[in-house]
Tab-separated table of C-alpha atoms and ligand atoms in Angstrom:
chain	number	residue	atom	x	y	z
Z	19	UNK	CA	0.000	0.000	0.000
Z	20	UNK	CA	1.160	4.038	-0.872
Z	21	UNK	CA	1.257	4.706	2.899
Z	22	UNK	CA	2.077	8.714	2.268
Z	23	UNK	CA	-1.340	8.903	-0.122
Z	24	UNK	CA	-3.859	6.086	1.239
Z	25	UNK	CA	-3.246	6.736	5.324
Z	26	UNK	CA	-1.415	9.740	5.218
Z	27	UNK	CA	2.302	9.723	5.911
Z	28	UNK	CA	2.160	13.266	4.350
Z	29	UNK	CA	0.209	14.575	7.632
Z	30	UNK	CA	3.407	13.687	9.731
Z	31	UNK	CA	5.789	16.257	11.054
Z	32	UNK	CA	8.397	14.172	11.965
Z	33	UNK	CA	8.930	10.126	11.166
Z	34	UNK	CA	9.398	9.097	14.875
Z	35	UNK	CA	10.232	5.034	14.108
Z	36	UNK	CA	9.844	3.104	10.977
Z	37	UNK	CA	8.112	-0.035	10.733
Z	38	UNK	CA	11.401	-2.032	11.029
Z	39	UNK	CA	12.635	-0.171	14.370
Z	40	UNK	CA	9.305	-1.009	15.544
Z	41	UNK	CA	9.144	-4.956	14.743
Z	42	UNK	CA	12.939	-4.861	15.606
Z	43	UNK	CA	11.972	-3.552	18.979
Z	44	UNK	CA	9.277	-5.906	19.789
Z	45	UNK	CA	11.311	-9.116	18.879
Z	46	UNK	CA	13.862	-8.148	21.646
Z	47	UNK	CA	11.374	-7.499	24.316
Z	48	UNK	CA	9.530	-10.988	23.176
Z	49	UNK	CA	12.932	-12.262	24.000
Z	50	UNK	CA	13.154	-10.783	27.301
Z	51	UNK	CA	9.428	-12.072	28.012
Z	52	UNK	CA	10.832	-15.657	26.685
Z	53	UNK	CA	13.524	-15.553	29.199
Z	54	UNK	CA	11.355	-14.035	32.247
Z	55	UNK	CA	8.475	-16.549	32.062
Z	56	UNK	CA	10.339	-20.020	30.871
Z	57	UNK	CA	7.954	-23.051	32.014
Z	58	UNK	CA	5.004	-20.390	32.691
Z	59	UNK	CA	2.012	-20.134	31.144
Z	60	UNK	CA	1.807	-16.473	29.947
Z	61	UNK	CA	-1.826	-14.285	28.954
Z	62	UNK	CA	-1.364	-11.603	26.685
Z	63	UNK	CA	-4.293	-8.735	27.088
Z	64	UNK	CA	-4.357	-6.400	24.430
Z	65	UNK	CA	-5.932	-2.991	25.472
Z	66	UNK	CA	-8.206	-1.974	22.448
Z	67	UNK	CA	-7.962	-0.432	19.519
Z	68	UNK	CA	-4.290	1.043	20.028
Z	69	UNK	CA	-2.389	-2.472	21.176
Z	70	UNK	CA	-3.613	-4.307	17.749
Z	71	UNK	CA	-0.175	-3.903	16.367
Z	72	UNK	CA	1.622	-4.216	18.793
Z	73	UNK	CA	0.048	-7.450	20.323
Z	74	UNK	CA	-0.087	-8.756	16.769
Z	75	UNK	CA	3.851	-8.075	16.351
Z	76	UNK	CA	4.662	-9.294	19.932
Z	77	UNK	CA	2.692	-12.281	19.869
Z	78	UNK	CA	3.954	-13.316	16.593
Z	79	UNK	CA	7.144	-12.781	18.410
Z	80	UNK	CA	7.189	-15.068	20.869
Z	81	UNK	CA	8.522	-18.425	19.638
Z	82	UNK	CA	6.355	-19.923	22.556
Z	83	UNK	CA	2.651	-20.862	23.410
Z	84	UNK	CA	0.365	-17.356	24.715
Z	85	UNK	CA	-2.567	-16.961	24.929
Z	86	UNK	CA	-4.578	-14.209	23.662
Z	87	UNK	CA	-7.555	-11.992	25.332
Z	88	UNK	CA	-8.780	-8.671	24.833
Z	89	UNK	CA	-10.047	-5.493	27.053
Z	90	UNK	CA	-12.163	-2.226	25.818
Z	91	UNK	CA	-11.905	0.532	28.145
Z	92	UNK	CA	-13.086	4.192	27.873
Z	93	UNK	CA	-11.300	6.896	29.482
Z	94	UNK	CA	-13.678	9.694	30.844
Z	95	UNK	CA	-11.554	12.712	29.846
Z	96	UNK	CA	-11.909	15.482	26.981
Z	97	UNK	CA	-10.506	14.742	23.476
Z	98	UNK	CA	-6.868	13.681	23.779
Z	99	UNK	CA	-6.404	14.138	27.634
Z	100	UNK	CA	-7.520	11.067	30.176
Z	101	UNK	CA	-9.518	11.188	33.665
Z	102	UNK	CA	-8.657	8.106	34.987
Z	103	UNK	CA	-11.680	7.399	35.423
Z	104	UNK	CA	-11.859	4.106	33.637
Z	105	UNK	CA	-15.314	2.028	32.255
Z	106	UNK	CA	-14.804	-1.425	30.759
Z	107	UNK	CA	-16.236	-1.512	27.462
Z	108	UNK	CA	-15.624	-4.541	26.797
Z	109	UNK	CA	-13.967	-7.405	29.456
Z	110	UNK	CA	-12.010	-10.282	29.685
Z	111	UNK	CA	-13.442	-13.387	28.614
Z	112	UNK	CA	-10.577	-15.327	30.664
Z	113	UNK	CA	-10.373	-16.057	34.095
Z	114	UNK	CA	-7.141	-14.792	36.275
Z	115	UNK	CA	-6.965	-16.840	38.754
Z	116	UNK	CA	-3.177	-18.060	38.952
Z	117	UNK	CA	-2.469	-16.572	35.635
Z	118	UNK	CA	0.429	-14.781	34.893
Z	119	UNK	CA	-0.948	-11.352	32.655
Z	120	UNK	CA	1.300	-9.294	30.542
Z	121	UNK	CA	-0.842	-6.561	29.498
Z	122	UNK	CA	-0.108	-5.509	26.045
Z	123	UNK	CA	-0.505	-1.084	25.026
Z	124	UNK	CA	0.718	0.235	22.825
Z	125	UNK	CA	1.552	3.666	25.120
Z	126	UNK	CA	1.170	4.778	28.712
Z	127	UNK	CA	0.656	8.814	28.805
Z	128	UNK	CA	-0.656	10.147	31.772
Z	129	UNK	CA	-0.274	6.376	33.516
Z	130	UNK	CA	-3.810	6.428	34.665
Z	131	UNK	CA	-4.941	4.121	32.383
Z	132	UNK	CA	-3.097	1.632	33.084
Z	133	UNK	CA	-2.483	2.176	36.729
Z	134	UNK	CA	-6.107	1.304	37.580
Z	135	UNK	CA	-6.049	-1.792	34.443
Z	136	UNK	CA	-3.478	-2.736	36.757
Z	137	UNK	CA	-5.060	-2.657	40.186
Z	138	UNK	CA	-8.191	-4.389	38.405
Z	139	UNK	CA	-6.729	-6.898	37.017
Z	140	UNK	CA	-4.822	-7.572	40.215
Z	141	UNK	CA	-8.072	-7.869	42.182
Z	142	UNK	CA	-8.834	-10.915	40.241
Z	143	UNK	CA	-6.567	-13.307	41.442
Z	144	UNK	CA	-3.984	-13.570	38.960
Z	145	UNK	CA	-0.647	-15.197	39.736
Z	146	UNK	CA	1.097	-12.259	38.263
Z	147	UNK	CA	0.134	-9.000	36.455
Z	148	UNK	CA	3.274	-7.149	34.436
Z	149	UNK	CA	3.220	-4.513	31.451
Z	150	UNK	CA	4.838	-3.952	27.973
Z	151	UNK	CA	4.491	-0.841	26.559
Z	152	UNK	CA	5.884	-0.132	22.691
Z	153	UNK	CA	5.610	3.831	23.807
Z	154	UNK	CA	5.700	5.563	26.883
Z	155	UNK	CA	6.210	9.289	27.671
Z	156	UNK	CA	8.062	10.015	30.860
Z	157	UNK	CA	7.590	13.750	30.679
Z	158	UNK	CA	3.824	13.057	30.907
Z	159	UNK	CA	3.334	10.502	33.711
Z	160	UNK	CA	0.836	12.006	36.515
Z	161	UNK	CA	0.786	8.281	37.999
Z	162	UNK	CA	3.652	5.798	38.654
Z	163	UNK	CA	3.136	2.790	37.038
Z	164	UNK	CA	5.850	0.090	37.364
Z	165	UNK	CA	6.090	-1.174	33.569
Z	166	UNK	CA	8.387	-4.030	33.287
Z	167	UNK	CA	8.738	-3.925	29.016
Z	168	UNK	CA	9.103	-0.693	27.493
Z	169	UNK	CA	9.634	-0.117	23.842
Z	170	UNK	CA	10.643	3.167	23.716
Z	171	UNK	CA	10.559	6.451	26.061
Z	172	UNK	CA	9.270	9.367	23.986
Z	173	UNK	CA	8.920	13.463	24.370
Z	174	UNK	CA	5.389	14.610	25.345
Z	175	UNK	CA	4.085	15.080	21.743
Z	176	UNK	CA	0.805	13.591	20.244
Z	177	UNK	CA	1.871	10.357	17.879
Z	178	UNK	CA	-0.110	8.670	15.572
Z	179	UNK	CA	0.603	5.295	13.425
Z	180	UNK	CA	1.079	1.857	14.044
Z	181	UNK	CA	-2.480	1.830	16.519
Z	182	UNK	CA	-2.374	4.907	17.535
Z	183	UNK	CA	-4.944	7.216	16.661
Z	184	UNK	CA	-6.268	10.974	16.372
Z	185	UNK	CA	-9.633	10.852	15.185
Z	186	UNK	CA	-10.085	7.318	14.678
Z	187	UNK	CA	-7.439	7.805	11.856
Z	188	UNK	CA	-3.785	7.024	11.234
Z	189	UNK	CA	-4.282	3.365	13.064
Z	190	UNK	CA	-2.989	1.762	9.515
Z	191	UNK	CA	0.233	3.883	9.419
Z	192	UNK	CA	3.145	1.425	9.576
Z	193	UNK	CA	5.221	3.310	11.218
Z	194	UNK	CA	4.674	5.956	14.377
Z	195	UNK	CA	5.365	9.956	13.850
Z	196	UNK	CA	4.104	13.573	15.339
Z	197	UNK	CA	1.216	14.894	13.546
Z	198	UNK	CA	1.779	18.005	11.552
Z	199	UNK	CA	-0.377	21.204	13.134
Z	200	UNK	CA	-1.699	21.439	9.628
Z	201	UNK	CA	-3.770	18.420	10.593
Z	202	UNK	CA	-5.653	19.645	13.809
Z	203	UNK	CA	-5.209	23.432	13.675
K	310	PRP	C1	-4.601	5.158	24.771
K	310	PRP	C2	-3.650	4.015	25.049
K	310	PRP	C3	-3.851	3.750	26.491
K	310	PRP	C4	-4.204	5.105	27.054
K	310	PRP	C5	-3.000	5.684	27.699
K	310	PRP	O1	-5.860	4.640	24.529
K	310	PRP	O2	-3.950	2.885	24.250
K	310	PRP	O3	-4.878	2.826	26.735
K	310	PRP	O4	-4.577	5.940	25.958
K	310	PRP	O5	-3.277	6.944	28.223
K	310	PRP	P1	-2.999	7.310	29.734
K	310	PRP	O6	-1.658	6.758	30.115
K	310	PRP	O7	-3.001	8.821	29.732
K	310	PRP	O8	-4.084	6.761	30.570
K	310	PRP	P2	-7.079	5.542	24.012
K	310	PRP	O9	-7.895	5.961	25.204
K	310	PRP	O10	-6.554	6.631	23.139
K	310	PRP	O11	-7.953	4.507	23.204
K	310	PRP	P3	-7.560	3.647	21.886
K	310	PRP	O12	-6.528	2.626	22.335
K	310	PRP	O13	-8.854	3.031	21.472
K	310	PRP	O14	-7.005	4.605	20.864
């Protein structure tokens, strides 16, 4: 596919990590993962939309059995900017009890997703509950949230591609960039 005219590559300011960097990434935290859970059963939970990618790269990764399950949660916050106030959507069709959980984003922000995803998840009797995050922005953290896999660290400006949305659009970008003001000015 003609990313730059079908999905708009063009609308980027700034290329941020092509599609290689990205898979590249993801295969050597699917190795750490291989190492850190040997003989354990592992869970993968994608957080919906933005962790399609990213659980679809990771899994693919992992030269070992997961299994797969998926979460829907809505932030009540305005526009791009979250509450923390959390609603499931859509829940897990898994039990926890004595599973290990990696929960799969594809970034932690604020943290406040994914700080109460974390204490929710806990409160179901899992035998563990860890995180990998492809993105992460450490200037914008308002919660701390102990993320064992972390793809990259990132400055606090809005990315789209590879999941990640504004508007619904951009998910299908294959790689992840800043949006040019041109876009939402
Ligand atoms: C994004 C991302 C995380 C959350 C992180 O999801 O996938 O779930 O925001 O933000 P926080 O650290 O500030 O809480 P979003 O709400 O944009 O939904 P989406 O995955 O459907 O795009």
């Amino acid at each position: 596919m003609d990313q730059k005219h079908v999905v708009g590559e063009l609308d980027l300011d700034q290329t941020l990590f092509a599609e290689d960097q990205i898979v590249g990434r993801l295969r050597e935290m699917a190795a750490e993962i291989e190492t850190d859970y040997d003989g354990k059963d592992i869970l993968l939970v994608g957080v919906l939309k933005g962790a399609v990618m990213v659980m679809a790269d990771l899994a693919r990764s992992l030269n070992r059995h997961v299994e797969m399950d998926w979460m829907a949660v809505s932030s009540y916050g305005s526009g791009t900017t979250s509450s923390g106030v959390v609603r499931i959507l859509k829940d897990l069709d898994t039990d926890l009890t004595g599973r290990h959980v990696i929960i799969v984003e594809d970034i932690i922000d604020t943290g406040l997703t994914l700080s109460w995803l974390v204490t929710n998840l806990k409160s179901r009797g899992p035998a563990s509950v860890e995180i990998a995050t492809l993105l992460r922005k450490p200037d914008a953290l308002e919660m701390v949230v102990d993320v064992k896999y972390v793809g990259f660290d990132i400055p606090n400006a809005f990315v789209v591609g590879y999941g990640l949305d504004y508007n619904e659009k951009y998910r299908n970008l294959r790689c992840i960039g800043t949006l040019a003001p041109h876009v939402y000015s």
